[in-house]
Amino acid sequence: MIPGLEPVALRELQALGQPRVWEVDGTHDELASLTPIRGRVCAEHRGNILEVEGSLSTIICLRCDRCLGHFNQELNVENRELIWLGSDPSDANVSTPELDAAVPEGLMECLDPRGRFEPERWVFEQLSLQMSVVNFCGDHCPGPPLQTSTPAASTPPTPLKDPRWQALRDLQASMQPPSDQPDD
Ligand SMILES: [Zn+2]
């Protein structure tokens, strides 16, 4: 839960008579980000439309679909959205030039005017939309691991070469007196 981004009743936003601004600084439960989500969200009730504007940024850690390596990706959102307050925008007699220009027909979000606006959900949706369907770490991607590695699949891995054993070997070495220099 991002602190301070509790849902707010649309009627409350209407009664406010001016835009409400949320400062965003926190982490979202469903979005594992490396850095807090930071930015701001602004919502203004304009009769039968809720205008929501926001600028947000965070860094998430993804796994590359090709090389399976992890990489960080910055997400930046700079968006403005008009949300229709009513059951169905298509059956309403709305024909403001602004709406026609901004929203492709039938793709507008709606909210029940008696319902609530959830700024945290809006933040989550906007950031989610920035994520690509295919995760690709970049031009330096080494490619799929099986194609680039030497064909050593037939030889079993040597445990001594496993770096995880290095600490144990160091410990063993430090506990044993050097065998080539007898202490006498
Ligand atoms: Zn990659």
XYZ file of C-alpha atoms and ligand atoms in Angstrom:
185
model
C 0.000 0.000 0.000
C 1.361 3.363 -0.992
C 0.838 5.693 1.967
C -1.852 8.311 1.496
C -3.374 6.796 -1.632
C -6.599 5.592 -0.079
C -9.662 5.443 -2.322
C -11.723 8.593 -2.354
C -15.444 8.956 -3.044
C -16.135 10.651 -6.360
C -18.735 12.801 -4.658
C -16.013 14.013 -2.339
C -13.871 15.003 -5.307
C -16.886 16.749 -6.788
C -17.532 18.659 -3.572
C -13.907 19.712 -3.484
C -14.451 21.825 -6.576
C -10.788 21.752 -7.495
C -8.179 19.159 -8.469
C -6.923 16.892 -5.746
C -3.259 16.049 -5.759
C -1.581 12.993 -4.268
C 2.139 12.834 -3.738
C 3.260 9.295 -4.491
C 6.154 7.753 -2.625
C 5.948 4.107 -1.700
C 5.830 0.537 -2.879
C 2.892 -1.352 -4.340
C 2.115 -4.850 -3.095
C 1.575 -6.222 -6.597
C 4.513 -4.504 -8.237
C 7.915 -5.613 -7.034
C 9.934 -2.490 -7.652
C 13.551 -1.912 -6.666
C 12.940 1.709 -5.842
C 9.812 3.294 -4.393
C 7.213 4.484 -6.864
C 7.548 8.235 -6.890
C 5.606 11.025 -8.497
C 2.210 12.581 -8.268
C -1.367 11.958 -9.288
C -3.925 14.653 -9.816
C -7.673 14.101 -10.231
C -10.310 16.658 -11.081
C -14.041 16.038 -11.061
C -15.589 17.771 -14.035
C -19.230 16.815 -13.945
C -19.533 13.623 -15.941
C -15.823 13.231 -16.461
C -12.998 12.598 -14.075
C -9.743 13.895 -15.421
C -6.742 12.089 -13.992
C -3.200 13.149 -14.638
C -0.062 11.610 -13.297
C 3.675 11.428 -13.567
C 5.317 8.429 -11.966
C 8.627 6.647 -12.042
C 10.181 3.572 -10.527
C 12.689 0.840 -11.351
C 11.706 -2.795 -11.602
C 13.782 -5.930 -11.948
C 12.871 -8.206 -14.836
C 14.152 -11.466 -16.237
C 15.189 -11.458 -19.868
C 13.133 -13.888 -21.941
C 16.155 -14.714 -24.124
C 19.207 -15.032 -21.870
C 17.191 -15.500 -18.641
C 19.425 -12.926 -16.951
C 18.021 -10.304 -14.651
C 18.047 -6.682 -15.631
C 16.617 -3.453 -14.320
C 14.130 -1.402 -16.209
C 13.036 2.113 -15.485
C 9.323 2.793 -15.777
C 8.221 6.325 -16.447
C 4.615 7.368 -16.743
C 3.455 10.720 -17.985
C -0.213 10.333 -18.688
C -3.571 12.025 -18.689
C -6.778 10.026 -18.722
C -10.427 10.948 -18.928
C -12.740 8.630 -17.034
C -16.417 8.718 -17.845
C -18.594 8.936 -14.747
C -21.640 6.896 -15.625
C -22.706 3.446 -16.632
C -21.871 3.532 -20.318
C -20.341 6.381 -22.252
C -21.889 5.180 -25.501
C -25.478 5.756 -24.426
C -24.823 9.190 -23.053
C -25.149 12.341 -25.046
C -21.579 13.389 -24.613
C -20.005 15.092 -27.494
C -17.332 17.356 -26.250
C -14.576 17.935 -28.760
C -12.060 17.188 -26.062
C -13.484 13.739 -25.463
C -13.728 12.905 -29.127
C -10.125 13.847 -29.659
C -8.695 12.165 -26.616
C -10.517 8.882 -26.489
C -10.922 6.296 -29.208
C -14.547 5.217 -29.342
C -15.459 2.530 -26.865
C -12.114 2.535 -25.126
C -12.957 4.862 -22.339
C -12.844 3.817 -18.742
C -15.994 4.336 -16.729
C -16.663 4.694 -13.053
C -19.907 4.664 -11.161
C -20.430 8.291 -10.126
C -21.512 7.044 -6.715
C -18.351 4.970 -6.472
C -14.801 5.745 -5.619
C -11.629 6.675 -7.395
C -8.664 4.551 -6.352
C -5.449 6.475 -6.934
C -3.279 3.522 -5.980
C -4.986 1.289 -8.522
C -4.554 3.983 -11.149
C -0.837 4.135 -10.355
C -0.571 0.356 -10.661
C -2.435 0.265 -13.963
C -0.374 3.032 -15.499
C 2.894 1.392 -14.526
C 1.667 -2.018 -15.676
C 0.862 -0.580 -19.079
C 4.490 0.494 -19.404
C 5.754 -3.038 -19.031
C 6.506 -4.762 -22.263
C 4.995 -8.125 -23.069
C 8.407 -9.458 -24.003
C 11.269 -8.815 -21.622
C 14.530 -8.150 -23.429
C 17.624 -7.007 -21.559
C 19.017 -4.996 -24.459
C 21.387 -5.030 -27.405
C 24.126 -6.570 -25.275
C 21.930 -9.614 -24.598
C 24.096 -12.717 -24.896
C 21.164 -14.664 -26.277
C 19.756 -17.991 -25.188
C 22.141 -19.759 -22.794
C 22.121 -23.054 -24.689
C 23.273 -21.560 -27.968
C 26.127 -19.450 -26.658
C 27.659 -21.832 -24.148
C 30.231 -24.414 -25.230
C 28.725 -27.864 -25.749
C 29.847 -29.237 -22.393
C 26.556 -30.820 -21.542
C 28.082 -34.327 -21.596
C 30.607 -33.633 -18.853
C 29.078 -33.448 -15.399
C 29.721 -30.221 -13.528
C 32.769 -30.372 -11.266
C 31.782 -29.448 -7.740
C 35.196 -27.918 -7.091
C 34.587 -25.333 -9.766
C 31.343 -24.281 -8.208
C 32.018 -20.859 -6.680
C 29.694 -21.698 -3.827
C 32.288 -24.164 -2.558
C 35.044 -21.546 -2.525
C 34.120 -20.298 0.951
C 34.283 -23.842 2.296
C 37.654 -24.457 0.669
C 38.992 -21.223 2.125
C 37.757 -22.278 5.536
C 39.378 -25.688 5.232
C 42.648 -24.122 4.146
C 42.673 -21.729 7.073
C 42.053 -24.504 9.584
C 44.792 -26.807 8.330
C 48.440 -25.984 8.965
C 50.397 -25.742 5.754
C 51.598 -29.256 4.986
C 54.726 -28.223 3.080
C 56.134 -26.235 6.006
C 56.237 -28.455 9.091
C 56.139 -26.418 12.270
C 59.181 -27.585 14.279
Zn 19.046 -11.007 -22.312
